[in-house]
PDB file of C-alpha atoms in Angstrom:
ATOM      1  CA  MET A   1      18.664   3.873   2.319  1.00  0.00           C
ATOM      2  CA  MET A   2      17.922   7.415   1.809  1.00  0.00           C
ATOM      3  CA  LEU A   3      14.930   7.938  -0.626  1.00  0.00           C
ATOM      4  CA  ASP A   4      15.112  10.418  -3.279  1.00  0.00           C
ATOM      5  CA  PRO A   5      12.460  13.122  -3.438  1.00  0.00           C
ATOM      6  CA  PHE A   6      10.703  11.580  -6.384  1.00  0.00           C
ATOM      7  CA  SER A   7      10.398   8.227  -4.536  1.00  0.00           C
ATOM      8  CA  ILE A   8       8.934  10.116  -1.708  1.00  0.00           C
ATOM      9  CA  ASN A   9       6.408  11.842  -3.856  1.00  0.00           C
ATOM     10  CA  LEU A  10       5.374   8.681  -5.413  1.00  0.00           C
ATOM     11  CA  ILE A  11       4.736   7.041  -1.988  1.00  0.00           C
ATOM     12  CA  ILE A  12       2.821  10.048  -0.740  1.00  0.00           C
ATOM     13  CA  VAL A  13       0.675  10.093  -4.022  1.00  0.00           C
ATOM     14  CA  SER A  14      -0.058   6.473  -3.636  1.00  0.00           C
ATOM     15  CA  ILE A  15      -1.640   7.170  -0.230  1.00  0.00           C
ATOM     16  CA  ILE A  16      -3.931   9.765  -1.844  1.00  0.00           C
ATOM     17  CA  VAL A  17      -4.702   7.582  -4.822  1.00  0.00           C
ATOM     18  CA  PHE A  18      -5.622   4.731  -2.632  1.00  0.00           C
ATOM     19  CA  ALA A  19      -8.084   6.952  -0.643  1.00  0.00           C
ATOM     20  CA  ILE A  20      -9.631   8.174  -3.892  1.00  0.00           C
ATOM     21  CA  HIS A  21     -10.044   4.709  -4.989  1.00  0.00           C
ATOM     22  CA  ASN A  22     -11.675   3.568  -1.817  1.00  0.00           C
ATOM     23  CA  ILE A  23     -14.162   6.457  -2.118  1.00  0.00           C
ATOM     24  CA  GLU A  24     -14.994   5.494  -5.496  1.00  0.00           C
ATOM     25  CA  GLU A  25     -15.600   1.791  -4.629  1.00  0.00           C
ATOM     26  CA  THR A  26     -17.585   2.656  -1.506  1.00  0.00           C
ATOM     27  CA  VAL A  27     -19.958   4.952  -3.403  1.00  0.00           C
ATOM     28  CA  GLY A  28     -21.014   2.274  -5.875  1.00  0.00           C
ATOM     29  CA  ILE A  29     -20.321  -1.138  -4.238  1.00  0.00           C
ATOM     30  CA  GLU A  30     -23.696  -1.851  -2.724  1.00  0.00           C
ATOM     31  CA  GLY A  31     -25.696  -1.423  -5.934  1.00  0.00           C
ATOM     32  CA  TRP A  32     -23.164  -3.299  -8.049  1.00  0.00           C
ATOM     33  CA  MET A  33     -22.880  -6.209  -5.663  1.00  0.00           C
ATOM     34  CA  ALA A  34     -26.690  -6.428  -5.445  1.00  0.00           C
ATOM     35  CA  ALA A  35     -26.905  -6.607  -9.301  1.00  0.00           C
ATOM     36  CA  LYS A  36     -24.086  -9.077  -9.729  1.00  0.00           C
ATOM     37  CA  PHE A  37     -24.219 -11.602  -6.614  1.00  0.00           C
ATOM     38  CA  PRO A  38     -26.854 -13.437  -4.615  1.00  0.00           C
ATOM     39  CA  PRO A  39     -28.217 -11.587  -1.752  1.00  0.00           C
ATOM     40  CA  ARG A  40     -26.319 -13.592   0.963  1.00  0.00           C
ATOM     41  CA  ILE A  41     -23.056 -12.377  -0.424  1.00  0.00           C
ATOM     42  CA  ALA A  42     -24.146  -8.925  -1.449  1.00  0.00           C
ATOM     43  CA  GLN A  43     -25.331  -8.060   1.999  1.00  0.00           C
ATOM     44  CA  ARG A  44     -21.780  -8.303   3.250  1.00  0.00           C
ATOM     45  CA  TYR A  45     -20.973  -5.247   0.881  1.00  0.00           C
ATOM     46  CA  ARG A  46     -23.233  -2.652   2.178  1.00  0.00           C
ATOM     47  CA  LYS A  47     -21.794   0.949   2.079  1.00  0.00           C
ATOM     48  CA  LYS A  48     -21.095   1.412   6.003  1.00  0.00           C
ATOM     49  CA  PRO A  49     -19.147  -1.973   6.513  1.00  0.00           C
ATOM     50  CA  PHE A  50     -17.381  -1.506   3.062  1.00  0.00           C
ATOM     51  CA  PHE A  51     -16.350   2.026   4.144  1.00  0.00           C
ATOM     52  CA  ILE A  52     -14.995   0.694   7.448  1.00  0.00           C
ATOM     53  CA  ALA A  53     -13.088  -2.212   5.645  1.00  0.00           C
ATOM     54  CA  THR A  54     -11.542   0.274   3.052  1.00  0.00           C
ATOM     55  CA  PHE A  55     -10.710   2.667   5.907  1.00  0.00           C
ATOM     56  CA  LEU A  56      -8.959   0.011   7.849  1.00  0.00           C
ATOM     57  CA  LEU A  57      -6.821  -1.058   4.716  1.00  0.00           C
ATOM     58  CA  TRP A  58      -6.072   2.591   4.083  1.00  0.00           C
ATOM     59  CA  ILE A  59      -4.954   3.213   7.604  1.00  0.00           C
ATOM     60  CA  ALA A  60      -2.572   0.027   7.444  1.00  0.00           C
ATOM     61  CA  TYR A  61      -1.399   1.052   4.091  1.00  0.00           C
ATOM     62  CA  SER A  62      -0.669   4.838   5.020  1.00  0.00           C
ATOM     63  CA  THR A  63       1.243   3.580   8.099  1.00  0.00           C
ATOM     64  CA  VAL A  64       3.454   1.268   6.052  1.00  0.00           C
ATOM     65  CA  ALA A  65       3.990   3.985   3.461  1.00  0.00           C
ATOM     66  CA  LEU A  66       4.936   6.484   6.027  1.00  0.00           C
ATOM     67  CA  ILE A  67       7.150   4.132   7.857  1.00  0.00           C
ATOM     68  CA  ALA A  68       8.824   3.580   4.550  1.00  0.00           C
ATOM     69  CA  VAL A  69       9.306   7.217   3.889  1.00  0.00           C
ATOM     70  CA  CYS A  70      10.555   8.144   7.345  1.00  0.00           C
ATOM     71  CA  SER A  71      12.791   5.288   7.937  1.00  0.00           C
ATOM     72  CA  GLY A  72      14.289   4.381   4.498  1.00  0.00           C
ATOM     73  CA  LYS A  73      15.031   0.961   5.776  1.00  0.00           C
ATOM     74  CA  THR A  74      15.061  -1.727   3.065  1.00  0.00           C
ATOM     75  CA  THR A  75      12.610  -3.988   4.962  1.00  0.00           C
ATOM     76  CA  ALA A  76       9.986  -1.171   5.269  1.00  0.00           C
ATOM     77  CA  LEU A  77      10.533  -0.251   1.526  1.00  0.00           C
ATOM     78  CA  LEU A  78       9.926  -3.881   0.406  1.00  0.00           C
ATOM     79  CA  LEU A  79       6.952  -4.202   2.779  1.00  0.00           C
ATOM     80  CA  PHE A  80       5.588  -0.935   1.126  1.00  0.00           C
ATOM     81  CA  THR A  81       6.341  -2.400  -2.190  1.00  0.00           C
ATOM     82  CA  LEU A  82       4.346  -5.377  -1.387  1.00  0.00           C
ATOM     83  CA  ALA A  83       1.336  -3.357  -0.068  1.00  0.00           C
ATOM     84  CA  PHE A  84       1.433  -1.100  -3.160  1.00  0.00           C
ATOM     85  CA  ALA A  85       1.648  -4.179  -5.471  1.00  0.00           C
ATOM     86  CA  ALA A  86      -1.579  -5.517  -3.746  1.00  0.00           C
ATOM     87  CA  ILE A  87      -3.347  -2.145  -4.620  1.00  0.00           C
ATOM     88  CA  VAL A  88      -2.126  -2.377  -8.134  1.00  0.00           C
ATOM     89  CA  ALA A  89      -3.513  -6.016  -8.234  1.00  0.00           C
ATOM     90  CA  ASN A  90      -6.826  -4.860  -7.080  1.00  0.00           C
ATOM     91  CA  GLY A  91      -6.798  -2.184  -9.735  1.00  0.00           C
ATOM     92  CA  LEU A  92      -6.093  -4.669 -12.299  1.00  0.00           C
ATOM     93  CA  PHE A  93      -8.950  -6.804 -10.846  1.00  0.00           C
ATOM     94  CA  HIS A  94     -11.300  -3.928 -11.864  1.00  0.00           C
ATOM     95  CA  VAL A  95     -10.218  -3.976 -15.452  1.00  0.00           C
ATOM     96  CA  LEU A  96     -10.341  -7.711 -16.004  1.00  0.00           C
ATOM     97  CA  ALA A  97     -13.691  -7.849 -14.252  1.00  0.00           C
ATOM     98  CA  VAL A  98     -15.415  -5.873 -17.003  1.00  0.00           C
ATOM     99  CA  PRO A  99     -15.581  -8.798 -19.462  1.00  0.00           C
ATOM    100  CA  VAL A 100     -16.533 -11.238 -16.774  1.00  0.00           C
ATOM    101  CA  PHE A 101     -19.363  -9.168 -15.326  1.00  0.00           C
ATOM    102  CA  HIS A 102     -20.276  -7.171 -18.438  1.00  0.00           C
ATOM    103  CA  LYS A 103     -20.308  -4.035 -16.435  1.00  0.00           C
ATOM    104  CA  ILE A 104     -17.784  -1.663 -15.025  1.00  0.00           C
ATOM    105  CA  SER A 105     -17.029  -2.225 -11.319  1.00  0.00           C
ATOM    106  CA  PRO A 106     -16.872   0.486  -8.764  1.00  0.00           C
ATOM    107  CA  GLY A 107     -13.241   1.593  -8.689  1.00  0.00           C
ATOM    108  CA  PHE A 108     -12.772   1.077 -12.451  1.00  0.00           C
ATOM    109  CA  TRP A 109     -12.193   4.591 -13.331  1.00  0.00           C
ATOM    110  CA  SER A 110      -9.684   5.368 -10.457  1.00  0.00           C
ATOM    111  CA  ALA A 111      -7.843   2.073 -11.354  1.00  0.00           C
ATOM    112  CA  ILE A 112      -7.583   2.955 -15.048  1.00  0.00           C
ATOM    113  CA  VAL A 113      -6.631   6.605 -14.519  1.00  0.00           C
ATOM    114  CA  LEU A 114      -4.753   6.525 -11.232  1.00  0.00           C
ATOM    115  CA  ILE A 115      -3.720   3.174  -9.831  1.00  0.00           C
ATOM    116  CA  LEU A 116      -2.473   1.389 -12.907  1.00  0.00           C
ATOM    117  CA  PRO A 117      -0.435   4.197 -14.233  1.00  0.00           C
ATOM    118  CA  LEU A 118       1.034   5.046 -10.931  1.00  0.00           C
ATOM    119  CA  GLY A 119       1.818   1.146 -10.646  1.00  0.00           C
ATOM    120  CA  GLY A 120       3.676   1.324 -13.935  1.00  0.00           C
ATOM    121  CA  LEU A 121       5.583   4.436 -12.898  1.00  0.00           C
ATOM    122  CA  PHE A 122       6.433   3.010  -9.540  1.00  0.00           C
ATOM    123  CA  ALA A 123       7.785  -0.212 -11.039  1.00  0.00           C
ATOM    124  CA  TRP A 124       9.752   1.611 -13.567  1.00  0.00           C
ATOM    125  CA  HIS A 125      11.206   3.982 -11.019  1.00  0.00           C
ATOM    126  CA  THR A 126      12.132   1.125  -8.446  1.00  0.00           C
ATOM    127  CA  VAL A 127      14.026  -0.627 -11.355  1.00  0.00           C
ATOM    128  CA  ASN A 128      15.554   2.502 -12.575  1.00  0.00           C
ATOM    129  CA  ILE A 129      17.084   3.385  -9.181  1.00  0.00           C
ATOM    130  CA  GLY A 130      18.227  -0.060  -8.501  1.00  0.00           C
ATOM    131  CA  LEU A 131      15.864  -0.850  -5.537  1.00  0.00           C
ATOM    132  CA  MET A 132      14.616  -3.885  -7.535  1.00  0.00           C
ATOM    133  CA  THR A 133      15.310  -5.727 -10.801  1.00  0.00           C
ATOM    134  CA  LEU A 134      12.562  -6.139 -13.265  1.00  0.00           C
ATOM    135  CA  PRO A 135      12.127  -9.972 -12.219  1.00  0.00           C
ATOM    136  CA  GLN A 136      11.858  -8.674  -8.547  1.00  0.00           C
ATOM    137  CA  ALA A 137       9.181  -6.101  -9.528  1.00  0.00           C
ATOM    138  CA  VAL A 138       7.243  -8.899 -11.245  1.00  0.00           C
ATOM    139  CA  LEU A 139       7.617 -11.182  -8.328  1.00  0.00           C
ATOM    140  CA  ALA A 140       6.475  -8.245  -5.871  1.00  0.00           C
ATOM    141  CA  PHE A 141       3.491  -7.852  -8.058  1.00  0.00           C
ATOM    142  CA  LEU A 142       2.599 -11.453  -8.033  1.00  0.00           C
ATOM    143  CA  ALA A 143       3.046 -11.548  -4.258  1.00  0.00           C
ATOM    144  CA  GLY A 144       0.886  -8.502  -3.947  1.00  0.00           C
ATOM    145  CA  THR A 145      -1.819 -10.274  -5.910  1.00  0.00           C
ATOM    146  CA  VAL A 146      -1.736 -13.320  -3.655  1.00  0.00           C
ATOM    147  CA  VAL A 147      -1.845 -10.922  -0.510  1.00  0.00           C
ATOM    148  CA  GLN A 148      -4.630  -8.635  -1.706  1.00  0.00           C
ATOM    149  CA  VAL A 149      -7.436 -11.288  -1.618  1.00  0.00           C
ATOM    150  CA  PRO A 150      -7.029 -12.327   2.058  1.00  0.00           C
ATOM    151  CA  LEU A 151      -6.310  -8.770   3.239  1.00  0.00           C
ATOM    152  CA  ALA A 152      -9.519  -7.446   1.601  1.00  0.00           C
ATOM    153  CA  ALA A 153     -11.529 -10.494   2.848  1.00  0.00           C
ATOM    154  CA  ALA A 154     -10.177  -9.972   6.339  1.00  0.00           C
ATOM    155  CA  ALA A 155     -11.133  -6.350   6.307  1.00  0.00           C
ATOM    156  CA  ILE A 156     -14.600  -6.979   4.987  1.00  0.00           C
ATOM    157  CA  PHE A 157     -15.103  -9.858   7.714  1.00  0.00           C
ATOM    158  CA  ILE A 158     -13.899  -7.393  10.489  1.00  0.00           C
ATOM    159  CA  ALA A 159     -16.196  -4.679   9.283  1.00  0.00           C
ATOM    160  CA  ASN A 160     -19.193  -6.904   9.054  1.00  0.00           C
ATOM    161  CA  LEU A 161     -18.528  -8.000  12.674  1.00  0.00           C
ATOM    162  CA  VAL A 162     -18.722  -4.467  13.760  1.00  0.00           C
ATOM    163  CA  VAL A 163     -21.678  -3.052  11.646  1.00  0.00           C
ATOM    164  CA  GLY A 164     -22.587  -5.732   9.053  1.00  0.00           C
ATOM    165  CA  PRO A 165     -25.786  -7.526   8.637  1.00  0.00           C
ATOM    166  CA  LYS A 166     -27.277  -9.693  11.285  1.00  0.00           C
ATOM    167  CA  LYS A 167     -26.910 -13.457  10.905  1.00  0.00           C
ATOM    168  CA  LYS A 168     -30.641 -13.929  10.350  1.00  0.00           C
ATOM    169  CA  ASP A 169     -30.543 -11.565   7.435  1.00  0.00           C
ATOM    170  CA  ILE A 170     -27.745 -13.354   5.676  1.00  0.00           C
ATOM    171  CA  LEU A 171     -29.549 -16.755   5.983  1.00  0.00           C
ATOM    172  CA  LYS A 172     -32.473 -15.448   3.941  1.00  0.00           C
TER     173      LYS A 172
END
C-alpha cells in the first residue's frame, strides 16, 4: 500500500513528538517518583536509567515507523499503529494519573498538547482513508494499552541492569 503524503507526515511527526515527550518525562521523573513512591520503587526511576529506557523505546518506535513509511506494507503499518497506540495510551495515563496522584506527572504537558491530539488525528485519518474501521482503531488502541505497560517495564528493567541502582541500595 502506498502511503499518501499526509500519512507519511503524521508518522514522521509522531517520531518527533515521542522524543519531546520522552525528554519531558526524563527531566522530571526522578523527583516525581521520589515524591509519590517508596524509595525501593523510586530508585528504579533515576534520570540516567530512565533516559536509556526511553531512548531504547524511541529507537524501536522510530525503526517501526520508518519501516512503515518506507515499505508501505500492511503488516508494517499495523505494527506501527499498535506502537503508536501504546504511546497514546501512555499519554492518556498522564492525564488519568492527575486525580490519582493529585499532581501532574512528568510528560503530562506533551501528552495533552501533542500526543493525544496527534492520536486523535491519526485515528481519524486512518479511518478516513480506509486503513481501519472505527472499531478496528478502538481495538488497536486497547491492544496498545495492553502492550505499553510490559514494553515500558522491560525497557526500565534493561536500563537498570546497565546503569541502575545496586541491589544493596534497593533493599534499603
